[in-house]
Coordinates of C-alpha atoms in Angstrom, one line a residue:
R75 CA 0.0 0.0 0.0
L76 CA 2.8 2.4 0.9
G77 CA 4.5 1.8 -2.5
S78 CA 1.2 2.4 -4.4
A79 CA 0.5 5.6 -2.5
T80 CA 4.0 6.8 -3.2
S81 CA 3.8 6.1 -6.9
L82 CA 0.3 7.8 -7.0
S83 CA 1.6 10.9 -5.4
S84 CA 4.6 11.1 -7.6
A85 CA 2.4 10.7 -10.7
V86 CA 0.2 13.6 -9.5
V87 CA 3.2 15.8 -8.8
N88 CA 4.6 14.9 -12.3
T89 CA 1.3 15.7 -13.9
R90 CA 1.1 19.1 -12.1
L91 CA 4.7 20.0 -13.1
Q92 CA 4.0 19.2 -16.7
E93 CA 0.8 21.4 -16.6
L94 CA 2.8 24.3 -15.1
L95 CA 5.5 23.8 -17.7
R96 CA 2.9 23.9 -20.5
L97 CA 1.4 27.1 -19.1
F98 CA 4.8 28.8 -18.8
R99 CA 5.5 27.9 -22.5
E100 CA 2.2 29.3 -23.7
R101 CA 2.8 32.5 -21.8
T102 CA 6.3 32.8 -23.2
E103 CA 5.0 32.4 -26.7
R104 CA 2.3 35.1 -26.2
V105 CA 4.9 37.5 -24.8
K106 CA 7.2 36.8 -27.8
E107 CA 4.4 37.4 -30.3
K108 CA 3.5 40.6 -28.5
L109 CA 7.1 41.9 -28.8
I110 CA 7.3 40.9 -32.5
D111 CA 3.8 41.9 -33.5
P112 CA 2.4 44.9 -31.6
D113 CA -1.0 44.4 -33.2
V114 CA -1.6 41.2 -31.2
T115 CA -4.1 41.8 -28.5
S116 CA -3.3 41.0 -24.9
D117 CA -5.1 38.3 -22.9
D118 CA -5.2 40.5 -19.8
D119 CA -8.5 42.0 -18.8
S120 CA -9.1 45.6 -19.5
P121 CA -9.0 47.8 -16.4
V122 CA -12.4 48.6 -15.0
A123 CA -13.3 52.3 -15.3
S124 CA -13.6 54.0 -12.0
P125 CA -17.2 55.2 -11.2
A126 CA -17.8 58.8 -12.3
V127 CA -18.1 61.3 -9.5
A128 CA -21.1 63.5 -9.8
P129 CA -20.2 67.2 -9.8
V130 CA -21.0 69.1 -6.6
P131 CA -23.6 71.8 -7.3
A132 CA -22.8 75.4 -6.3
P133 CA -24.6 77.1 -3.5
G134 CA -26.8 78.8 -6.0
G135 CA -28.1 75.4 -7.3
E136 CA -26.1 75.5 -10.6
L137 CA -23.1 73.4 -11.5
E138 CA -19.8 75.2 -11.4
G139 CA -18.9 73.9 -14.8
D140 CA -22.1 75.1 -16.5
K141 CA -21.8 78.7 -15.3
P142 CA -20.4 81.0 -18.0
S143 CA -17.5 83.2 -17.0
G144 CA -17.8 86.9 -17.3
D145 CA -15.2 87.2 -20.1
D146 CA -16.9 84.6 -22.3
H147 CA -19.2 85.7 -25.1
Y148 CA -22.3 83.7 -26.2
C149 CA -24.5 83.9 -29.2
E150 CA -28.1 82.6 -29.0
M151 CA -29.3 81.0 -32.3
L152 CA -32.7 79.1 -32.4
C153 CA -32.7 76.9 -29.3
C154 CA -29.0 76.7 -28.8
T155 CA -26.3 78.9 -27.3
F156 CA -22.9 79.0 -29.0
K157 CA -19.7 80.4 -27.6
Y158 CA -17.8 82.8 -29.9
R159 CA -15.1 85.3 -29.9
P160 CA -15.8 89.0 -30.7
W161 CA -14.8 90.1 -34.2
L162 CA -12.3 92.6 -32.7
D163 CA -10.5 89.9 -30.8
R164 CA -10.3 87.7 -33.9
L165 CA -9.0 90.6 -35.9
K166 CA -6.3 91.3 -33.3
S167 CA -5.2 87.6 -33.1
S168 CA -4.7 87.4 -36.9
Q169 CA -1.5 88.8 -38.2
F170 CA 0.2 89.0 -41.6
P171 CA 2.8 86.3 -42.2
S172 CA 6.4 87.4 -41.8
S173 CA 7.4 85.3 -44.9
I174 CA 5.5 84.0 -47.9
D175 CA 6.2 81.0 -50.0
P176 CA 5.6 82.1 -53.6
L177 CA 5.3 78.6 -54.9
T178 CA 2.6 77.2 -52.6
N179 CA 0.9 80.2 -50.9
L180 CA -2.6 80.6 -52.4
M181 CA -3.0 84.0 -50.7
Y182 CA 0.0 85.3 -52.8
V183 CA -1.6 83.9 -55.9
L184 CA -4.8 85.8 -55.1
W185 CA -2.8 89.0 -54.5
L186 CA -1.1 88.5 -57.9
F187 CA -4.5 88.4 -59.5
F188 CA -5.3 91.9 -58.2
V189 CA -1.9 93.1 -59.4
V190 CA -2.5 91.6 -62.9
M191 CA -5.9 93.2 -63.0
A192 CA -4.4 96.6 -62.3
W193 CA -1.7 95.9 -65.0
N194 CA -4.4 95.0 -67.5
W195 CA -6.3 98.2 -66.8
N196 CA -3.2 100.2 -67.8
C197 CA -2.3 98.1 -70.8
W198 CA -5.8 98.1 -72.3
L199 CA -7.1 101.6 -71.3
I200 CA -4.1 103.8 -71.9
P201 CA -4.1 103.3 -75.7
V202 CA -7.9 103.8 -75.8
R203 CA -7.8 107.0 -73.8
W204 CA -4.9 108.3 -75.9
A205 CA -6.4 107.6 -79.3
F206 CA -10.2 107.8 -78.9
P207 CA -12.0 110.8 -77.4
Y208 CA -13.4 108.8 -74.5
Q209 CA -11.6 110.8 -71.8
T210 CA -13.4 114.1 -71.3
P211 CA -13.3 116.9 -68.6
A212 CA -16.6 115.6 -67.4
N213 CA -15.4 112.1 -66.5
I214 CA -11.8 112.8 -65.9
H215 CA -12.1 112.3 -62.1
Y216 CA -13.4 108.7 -62.6
W217 CA -10.4 107.8 -64.8
L218 CA -8.0 109.3 -62.2
L219 CA -9.7 107.5 -59.3
V220 CA -9.1 104.1 -60.9
D221 CA -5.6 105.1 -62.0
Y222 CA -4.5 105.9 -58.5
L223 CA -6.2 102.8 -57.1
C224 CA -4.0 100.8 -59.5
D225 CA -1.0 102.8 -58.3
L226 CA -1.8 101.9 -54.7
I227 CA -1.9 98.2 -55.6
Y228 CA 1.5 98.5 -57.2
L229 CA 2.9 100.3 -54.1
L230 CA 1.5 97.7 -51.7
D231 CA 3.0 94.9 -53.8
I232 CA 6.4 96.5 -53.5
V233 CA 6.2 97.4 -49.8
I234 CA 4.3 94.4 -48.3
F235 CA 4.5 91.4 -50.5
Q236 CA 7.7 91.4 -52.5
T237 CA 9.9 92.1 -49.4
R238 CA 8.4 89.0 -47.7
L239 CA 9.0 86.4 -50.5
Q240 CA 11.1 83.4 -49.5
F241 CA 14.0 82.4 -51.7
V242 CA 16.5 79.6 -52.0
Q243 CA 20.2 80.2 -51.4
G244 CA 22.7 77.4 -51.4
G245 CA 19.9 74.9 -51.1
D246 CA 18.4 76.5 -48.0
I247 CA 15.1 78.3 -47.9
I248 CA 15.7 81.8 -46.5
T249 CA 13.0 83.2 -44.3
D250 CA 14.9 86.0 -42.5
K251 CA 13.2 89.4 -43.0
K252 CA 16.4 91.3 -43.6
A253 CA 17.7 88.8 -46.1
M254 CA 14.4 88.7 -48.0
K255 CA 14.3 92.4 -48.2
E256 CA 17.9 92.7 -49.5
N257 CA 17.3 90.0 -52.0
Y258 CA 14.4 91.9 -53.5
L259 CA 16.2 95.2 -53.5
R260 CA 19.1 93.6 -55.5
S261 CA 16.8 91.9 -58.0
Q262 CA 15.9 93.1 -61.5
R263 CA 12.2 93.1 -60.6
F264 CA 12.7 95.8 -58.0
K265 CA 14.2 98.1 -60.7
M266 CA 11.3 97.4 -63.0
D267 CA 8.8 98.0 -60.2
V268 CA 10.4 101.4 -59.3
L269 CA 10.5 102.3 -63.0
C270 CA 6.8 101.6 -63.5
L271 CA 5.9 103.9 -60.6
L272 CA 7.8 107.0 -62.0
P273 CA 5.8 110.1 -60.9
L274 CA 5.2 111.4 -64.4
D275 CA 1.8 112.5 -63.3
F276 CA 3.3 115.8 -62.1
F277 CA 3.5 116.8 -65.8
Y278 CA -0.3 116.9 -65.7
F279 CA 0.0 120.4 -64.3
K280 CA 1.9 121.5 -67.4
V281 CA 0.6 119.5 -70.4
G282 CA -2.7 118.4 -69.0
V283 CA -3.9 114.9 -68.3
N284 CA -2.2 113.0 -71.0
P285 CA -2.7 109.1 -70.7
L286 CA 0.7 108.5 -72.4
L287 CA 2.4 109.8 -69.2
R288 CA 1.1 106.6 -67.5
F289 CA 2.8 104.3 -70.1
P290 CA 5.5 103.2 -67.6
R291 CA 2.8 101.5 -65.6
C292 CA 2.7 98.8 -68.3
L293 CA 6.3 97.7 -67.4
K294 CA 5.1 95.6 -64.6
Y295 CA 4.9 92.6 -66.9
M296 CA 6.9 90.3 -64.6
A297 CA 3.9 90.0 -62.2
F298 CA 1.8 88.9 -65.2
F299 CA 4.1 86.1 -66.2
E300 CA 4.6 85.0 -62.5
F301 CA 0.8 84.9 -62.1
N302 CA 0.6 82.6 -65.2
N303 CA 3.1 80.2 -63.8
R304 CA 1.5 80.0 -60.4
L305 CA -2.0 79.7 -61.8
E306 CA -1.0 76.9 -64.2
A307 CA 0.6 75.0 -61.3
I308 CA -2.7 74.9 -59.2
L309 CA -5.2 74.3 -62.1
T310 CA -6.2 70.8 -62.9
K311 CA -6.8 71.6 -66.6
A312 CA -4.1 74.3 -67.3
Y313 CA -4.4 74.0 -71.0
I314 CA -7.8 75.7 -70.9
Y315 CA -6.2 78.8 -69.4
R316 CA -3.4 78.6 -71.9
V317 CA -6.0 78.7 -74.8
I318 CA -7.7 81.7 -73.1
R319 CA -4.4 83.5 -72.7
T320 CA -3.3 83.0 -76.3
T321 CA -6.7 84.2 -77.5
A322 CA -6.3 87.3 -75.3
Y323 CA -2.9 88.0 -76.9
L324 CA -4.6 88.0 -80.3
L325 CA -7.4 90.3 -79.1
Y326 CA -4.9 92.7 -77.6
S327 CA -2.9 93.0 -80.7
L328 CA -6.1 93.8 -82.6
H329 CA -7.0 96.3 -79.9
V330 CA -3.8 98.2 -80.2
N331 CA -4.1 98.2 -84.0
S332 CA -7.6 99.6 -83.9
C333 CA -6.3 102.4 -81.6
L334 CA -3.5 103.2 -84.1
Y335 CA -5.9 103.2 -87.0
Y336 CA -8.1 105.8 -85.3
W337 CA -5.1 107.9 -84.4
A338 CA -4.0 107.8 -88.1
S339 CA -7.4 108.7 -89.2
A340 CA -7.6 111.6 -86.8
Y341 CA -4.1 112.7 -88.0
E342 CA -5.1 112.6 -91.7
G343 CA -8.6 114.0 -90.9
L344 CA -11.7 112.0 -90.3
G345 CA -13.5 111.3 -93.6
S346 CA -10.8 113.1 -95.6
T347 CA -10.1 110.1 -97.8
T348 CA -11.7 106.7 -98.5
W349 CA -9.1 104.9 -96.5
V350 CA -9.5 106.7 -93.1
Y351 CA -12.3 106.3 -90.7
D352 CA -15.3 108.4 -91.7
G353 CA -16.5 109.2 -88.2
E354 CA -19.8 107.4 -88.5
G355 CA -21.2 104.8 -86.1
N356 CA -19.3 103.5 -83.0
S357 CA -15.7 104.5 -83.5
Y358 CA -14.1 101.7 -81.6
I359 CA -16.2 98.9 -83.2
R360 CA -15.6 100.3 -86.7
C361 CA -11.8 100.6 -86.1
Y362 CA -11.6 97.2 -84.5
Y363 CA -13.3 95.7 -87.6
W364 CA -10.7 97.4 -89.8
A365 CA -7.9 96.0 -87.6
V366 CA -9.2 92.4 -87.9
K367 CA -9.4 92.6 -91.7
T368 CA -5.9 94.1 -91.8
L369 CA -4.1 91.7 -89.4
I370 CA -5.7 88.6 -90.8
T371 CA -5.2 89.9 -94.4
I372 CA -8.7 89.2 -95.4
G373 CA -8.6 91.9 -98.1
G374 CA -11.4 94.1 -99.4
L375 CA -10.0 97.3 -97.9
P376 CA -9.9 100.6 -99.7
D377 CA -6.5 101.6 -101.2
P378 CA -4.5 104.1 -99.3
K379 CA -4.1 107.5 -101.0
T380 CA -1.3 109.5 -99.3
L381 CA 2.3 108.4 -98.5
F382 CA 1.5 108.3 -94.8
E383 CA -1.5 105.9 -95.5
I384 CA 0.7 103.7 -97.7
V385 CA 3.5 103.4 -95.2
F386 CA 1.0 102.7 -92.4
Q387 CA -0.8 100.0 -94.4
L388 CA 2.4 98.3 -95.3
L389 CA 3.5 98.2 -91.7
N390 CA 0.1 96.8 -90.8
Y391 CA 0.4 94.0 -93.4
F392 CA 3.9 93.0 -92.3
T393 CA 2.9 93.1 -88.6
G394 CA -0.3 91.2 -89.3
V395 CA 1.3 88.3 -91.1
F396 CA 4.0 88.0 -88.4
A397 CA 1.6 88.3 -85.5
F398 CA -1.0 86.0 -86.9
S399 CA 1.5 83.2 -87.7
V400 CA 2.9 83.5 -84.2
M401 CA -0.6 83.2 -82.7
I402 CA -1.5 80.2 -84.9
G403 CA 1.8 78.4 -84.0
Q404 CA 1.3 79.1 -80.3
M405 CA -2.3 77.9 -80.4
R406 CA -1.2 74.7 -82.1
D407 CA 1.4 74.1 -79.4
V408 CA -1.1 74.6 -76.7
V409 CA -3.7 72.3 -78.2
G410 CA -1.0 69.7 -79.0
A411 CA 0.2 69.7 -75.4
A412 CA -3.3 69.4 -74.1
T413 CA -4.0 66.3 -76.3
A414 CA -0.6 64.7 -76.1
G415 CA -1.8 61.8 -74.0
Q416 CA -4.8 61.2 -76.3
T417 CA -2.5 61.2 -79.3
Y418 CA -0.1 58.7 -77.6
Y419 CA -3.1 56.4 -76.8
R420 CA -4.3 56.5 -80.4
S421 CA -0.8 55.8 -81.7
C422 CA -0.4 52.7 -79.4
M423 CA -3.8 51.4 -80.3
D424 CA -3.3 51.8 -84.1
S425 CA 0.1 50.1 -83.8
T426 CA -1.4 47.2 -81.9
I427 CA -4.3 46.8 -84.4
K428 CA -1.9 46.9 -87.3
Y429 CA 0.2 44.1 -85.6
M430 CA -2.8 41.9 -84.9
N431 CA -4.1 42.3 -88.5
F432 CA -0.6 41.4 -89.9
Y433 CA -0.5 38.1 -87.9
K434 CA -4.3 37.5 -88.5
I435 CA -5.2 37.3 -84.8
P436 CA -8.8 36.1 -84.3
R437 CA -11.5 38.8 -84.2
T438 CA -12.6 37.9 -80.6
V439 CA -9.0 38.4 -79.3
Q440 CA -8.7 41.7 -81.2
N441 CA -12.0 42.9 -79.6
R442 CA -10.7 42.1 -76.1
V443 CA -7.5 43.9 -76.8
K444 CA -9.4 47.0 -77.9
T445 CA -11.6 46.8 -74.9
W446 CA -8.6 46.7 -72.6
Y447 CA -7.1 49.8 -74.3
E448 CA -10.3 51.8 -74.0
Y449 CA -11.1 50.8 -70.4
T450 CA -7.5 51.4 -69.2
W451 CA -7.3 54.8 -70.8
H452 CA -10.7 56.0 -69.5
S453 CA -10.2 54.7 -66.0
Q454 CA -6.6 55.7 -65.4
G455 CA -6.0 58.5 -68.0
M456 CA -2.8 56.6 -69.1
L457 CA -1.7 53.2 -70.3
D458 CA 1.2 52.7 -67.9
E459 CA 1.5 54.5 -64.5
S460 CA 5.2 53.7 -64.2
E461 CA 6.0 55.9 -67.3
L462 CA 4.6 58.9 -65.4
L463 CA 6.6 58.3 -62.2
V464 CA 9.9 57.2 -63.7
Q465 CA 11.1 60.8 -64.0
L466 CA 10.4 61.6 -60.3
P467 CA 13.0 61.2 -57.6
D468 CA 12.7 58.1 -55.4
K469 CA 11.4 60.0 -52.4
M470 CA 8.5 61.6 -54.4
R471 CA 7.6 58.2 -55.9
L472 CA 7.4 56.9 -52.4
D473 CA 5.2 59.8 -51.2
I474 CA 2.8 59.2 -54.1
A475 CA 2.7 55.4 -53.5
I476 CA 2.0 56.0 -49.8
D477 CA -1.0 58.2 -50.6
V478 CA -2.4 55.9 -53.2
N479 CA -1.7 52.4 -51.9
Y480 CA -0.8 52.5 -48.2
N481 CA -4.4 52.3 -46.8
I482 CA -5.0 49.1 -48.8
V483 CA -1.7 47.4 -48.1
S484 CA -1.8 48.2 -44.3
K485 CA -5.0 46.2 -44.0
V486 CA -3.4 43.0 -45.2
A487 CA -3.2 40.7 -42.2
L488 CA 0.0 39.1 -43.5
F489 CA 1.9 42.5 -43.3
Q490 CA 0.5 43.8 -40.0
G491 CA 3.3 44.2 -37.5
C492 CA 6.1 44.3 -40.1
D493 CA 8.7 47.0 -40.3
R494 CA 7.1 50.2 -41.6
Q495 CA 10.0 51.0 -43.9
M496 CA 9.6 47.5 -45.4
I497 CA 6.0 48.3 -46.2
F498 CA 7.1 51.6 -47.9
D499 CA 9.7 49.7 -50.0
M500 CA 7.0 47.2 -51.0
L501 CA 4.6 50.0 -52.1
K502 CA 7.1 51.0 -54.8
R503 CA 7.1 47.5 -56.2
L504 CA 3.3 47.2 -56.7
R505 CA 2.2 47.0 -60.3
S506 CA -1.3 48.0 -61.5
V507 CA -3.0 45.6 -63.9
V508 CA -6.5 45.7 -65.4
Y509 CA -8.5 42.5 -66.0
L510 CA -11.4 42.3 -68.4
P511 CA -14.7 40.5 -67.5
N512 CA -14.3 36.7 -67.2
D513 CA -10.5 36.9 -67.4
Y514 CA -8.7 34.3 -65.2
V515 CA -6.6 36.1 -62.6
C516 CA -5.1 32.7 -61.5
K517 CA -6.0 29.1 -62.1
K518 CA -6.1 26.1 -59.8
G519 CA -2.8 24.1 -59.7
E520 CA -0.5 26.7 -61.2
I521 CA 2.5 28.0 -59.3
G522 CA 1.8 31.1 -57.3
R523 CA 4.4 33.8 -57.7
E524 CA 2.5 36.9 -56.9
M525 CA -0.1 38.4 -54.5
Y526 CA -3.1 40.4 -55.6
I527 CA -4.8 43.4 -54.0
I528 CA -8.1 44.6 -55.4
Q529 CA -8.1 48.3 -56.1
A530 CA -11.4 48.5 -57.9
G531 CA -13.9 46.0 -59.1
Q532 CA -14.7 42.4 -58.0
V533 CA -13.3 38.9 -58.5
Q534 CA -15.0 35.6 -57.9
V535 CA -13.4 32.4 -56.4
L536 CA -14.7 29.4 -58.3
G537 CA -14.8 25.8 -57.1
G538 CA -17.1 22.8 -56.7
P539 CA -17.1 19.5 -58.7
D540 CA -17.4 21.3 -62.0
G541 CA -15.0 24.2 -61.0
K542 CA -17.6 26.8 -61.9
S543 CA -19.5 27.3 -58.6
V544 CA -18.9 30.7 -57.0
L545 CA -17.5 30.1 -53.6
V546 CA -16.9 33.7 -52.6
T547 CA -16.9 37.2 -54.2
L548 CA -14.0 39.5 -53.2
K549 CA -14.5 43.3 -53.5
A550 CA -12.2 46.3 -53.4
G551 CA -9.7 46.2 -50.6
S552 CA -9.6 42.4 -50.5
V553 CA -6.3 40.4 -50.8
F554 CA -5.7 36.9 -52.1
G555 CA -2.6 34.9 -53.0
E556 CA -0.6 36.3 -50.1
I557 CA 0.5 32.9 -48.8
S558 CA 2.1 32.1 -52.1
L559 CA 4.7 34.8 -51.5
L560 CA 6.2 32.8 -48.6
A561 CA 5.2 29.2 -49.1
A562 CA 8.0 26.8 -50.1
G563 CA 8.1 23.5 -52.0
G564 CA 4.7 22.4 -53.3
G565 CA 2.7 24.5 -50.9
N566 CA 2.5 27.5 -53.3
R567 CA 0.2 26.1 -55.9
R568 CA -3.2 27.8 -56.4
T569 CA -6.1 26.0 -54.8
A570 CA -8.9 27.6 -56.8
N571 CA -9.7 29.5 -59.9
V572 CA -10.1 33.3 -59.6
V573 CA -12.1 35.1 -62.3
A574 CA -12.7 38.8 -62.8
H575 CA -16.3 39.7 -62.3
G576 CA -16.6 42.7 -64.6
F577 CA -13.6 45.1 -65.0
A578 CA -11.1 44.7 -62.2
N579 CA -8.1 46.8 -61.4
L580 CA -5.6 44.9 -59.3
F581 CA -2.2 45.6 -57.7
I582 CA 0.3 42.8 -58.1
L583 CA 3.3 42.1 -55.8
E584 CA 5.7 39.5 -57.3
K585 CA 7.5 37.0 -55.1
K586 CA 11.0 37.9 -56.3
D587 CA 10.4 41.6 -55.4
L588 CA 9.3 40.6 -51.9
N589 CA 12.4 38.4 -51.5
E590 CA 14.7 41.2 -52.5
I591 CA 13.1 43.5 -49.9
L592 CA 13.1 40.9 -47.1
V593 CA 16.9 40.5 -47.4
H594 CA 17.3 43.8 -45.6
Y595 CA 14.6 43.1 -43.0
P596 CA 15.3 39.8 -41.3
E597 CA 13.0 40.3 -38.3
S598 CA 10.1 41.0 -40.7
Q599 CA 11.0 38.0 -42.7
K600 CA 10.8 35.7 -39.6
L601 CA 7.4 37.3 -38.6
L602 CA 6.0 36.8 -42.2
R603 CA 7.1 33.1 -42.3
K604 CA 5.5 32.5 -38.9
K605 CA 2.2 34.1 -40.0
A606 CA 2.3 32.1 -43.3
K607 CA 2.7 28.8 -41.3
K608 CA -0.3 29.7 -39.2
M609 CA -2.4 30.6 -42.3
L610 CA -1.4 27.3 -43.9
K611 CA -2.4 25.3 -40.8
S612 CA -5.8 27.1 -40.6
N613 CA -6.4 26.5 -44.3
D614 CA -5.4 22.8 -44.0
K615 CA -7.5 21.9 -41.0
P616 CA -10.9 21.4 -42.8
K617 CA -9.1 19.5 -45.6
D618 CA -7.5 17.1 -43.0
E619 CA -10.9 16.5 -41.4
K620 CA -12.4 15.6 -44.8
G621 CA -9.4 13.6 -45.8
G622 CA -9.2 15.1 -49.2
P623 CA -6.7 13.6 -51.6
G624 CA -3.7 15.5 -52.6
D625 CA -3.3 17.5 -49.4
P626 CA 0.3 18.3 -48.6
V627 CA 1.4 16.4 -45.5
I628 CA 4.5 17.4 -43.6
I629 CA 4.8 14.4 -41.2
P630 CA 3.0 11.3 -42.6
P631 CA 1.0 9.3 -40.0
K632 CA 2.2 6.0 -38.8
A633 CA 0.8 3.1 -40.9
D634 CA -1.4 0.4 -39.3
T635 CA 0.1 -3.0 -38.5
P636 CA -0.8 -5.5 -41.3
K637 CA -3.3 -8.1 -40.4
L638 CA -1.1 -11.0 -41.4
F639 CA 1.7 -9.7 -39.1
K640 CA -0.8 -9.4 -36.2
A641 CA -1.8 -13.1 -36.7
A642 CA 1.8 -14.1 -36.7
L643 CA 2.5 -12.3 -33.4
A644 CA -0.6 -13.9 -31.9
A645 CA 0.7 -17.4 -33.0
T646 CA 4.1 -16.8 -31.4
G647 CA 2.6 -15.6 -28.2
K648 CA 3.6 -12.0 -28.7
G649 CA 0.1 -10.6 -29.1
P650 CA -1.3 -7.7 -27.1
L651 CA -2.7 -10.0 -24.4
E652 CA 0.7 -11.6 -23.8
R653 CA 2.4 -8.2 -23.6
L654 CA -0.1 -7.1 -21.0
R655 CA 0.5 -10.1 -18.9
W656 CA 4.3 -9.5 -19.0
R657 CA 3.7 -5.9 -18.0
L658 CA 1.7 -6.9 -14.9
K659 CA 4.4 -9.3 -13.8
E660 CA 7.0 -6.5 -14.1
L661 CA 4.9 -4.2 -11.9
R662 CA 4.5 -6.9 -9.2
A663 CA 8.2 -7.5 -9.1
M664 CA 8.8 -3.7 -8.7
Q665 CA 6.4 -3.6 -5.7
E666 CA 8.1 -6.5 -4.0

């Protein structure tokens, strides 16, 4: 009895020690996973929130937190009360920036718009007021009011804005006030800005209000070209603005020519010959019509009579041919740049169709190729995204890839917990591919060498006895084929057919690209392999229960003992019953 009790107690102690050892191992594994993968949730219970303490009411019966202070301001609207700051406080708190980035600051672009409007006022109205009798003593104060308002805009641009513009020196962005001011004072633009504000208006007291004395105001052309560059940088369709600007160039040249024609007619005498303006109708419209016919060389104009008229007409013809050819060439360049992508798309499609016709490709295949070209172009605006990004630096390509693809890739369970820089390197290797309806993305049994991320569209996983039953439909943001990136041996074969349901835009990550990246991230490589093993085990469990044929088995099970061998053991006295008897005899001997 004593020996049996001792053996029983030792067995209990051994069992308890093994249980404790198993618990310690499990806890160690959980801590290890938590250190490697921060996304793994802890098994510990969440701390219980402490009960909320009710606020103590003030002696007056109101809560202290609900009582508005005397310095606060409230606005009652409908049934609610909103806290707001007085407009004077808001005005005091706002201040003008000490430095302005001319490339990205939209406030500076808006200010340039007002400067350009003042510049256009001078460029368009000075010739009109000089040639046509539109400026009279009755309305002279209106003209002068707008003139000096434009001069004020010029002055504010010099004093406030131009002295605060940041600039680059030796690769550094200079934001120091003194340095920015000195940089502007040494620039060519400062000289032109001072020249365009020459106070020639003082000659008004001697020669009268002559608009030609304001001609230096037109020298602020640098602001106009800077505004064009900044506006084209922020517009999504800049070619539309370029077309409008080129058209304005043509209209302005006709405007100046009409002013010169009226001046020439007034110099010769209105209605003195058949060539000059006869003074009937709207003077500006009639002269503008004459300028259009002259510059475009339509013909049908009366012949000049005097030497002055002949020289003026010859200069008009020469200038018209030159100006019109320049405008047509510039318009062609603008339209060509706007449709460059469309032209490239048509060229690629025509070359592909010519190739397919030469080799007599079946018509069904040709139609699918045409459909791919059309859908890819209309959905992406380009045929290959890599061609657009190849000219950018590596850092900018990474920034674009993060904005476009990071939200999708970060949701992949296989990559959660990996090194963030490894994810960034992987984003640059993603390749966009468009699949047409009923295209096979991958087929059952083929070697998997890539992972797929659905960017847009849907794909269907097919299975069943006939291989055509829809098992599941994957939508945008889903991932499939990720285990094939890390599986080794025969475990990376596709287990089902995947077909595009409609048009599908997928990101593809190839296995060789991932292997090149993981060389530099060994810890992430260990974590990925561990997760891949877990996914393979979870995927193989239902297959093992069903006992499906062809399942990959890492450790084959022990084979059953053949029946003939069992009979031979029984005949020689070495059967199970004889072994049991021998075991009992051994236990009795140990007890004695």
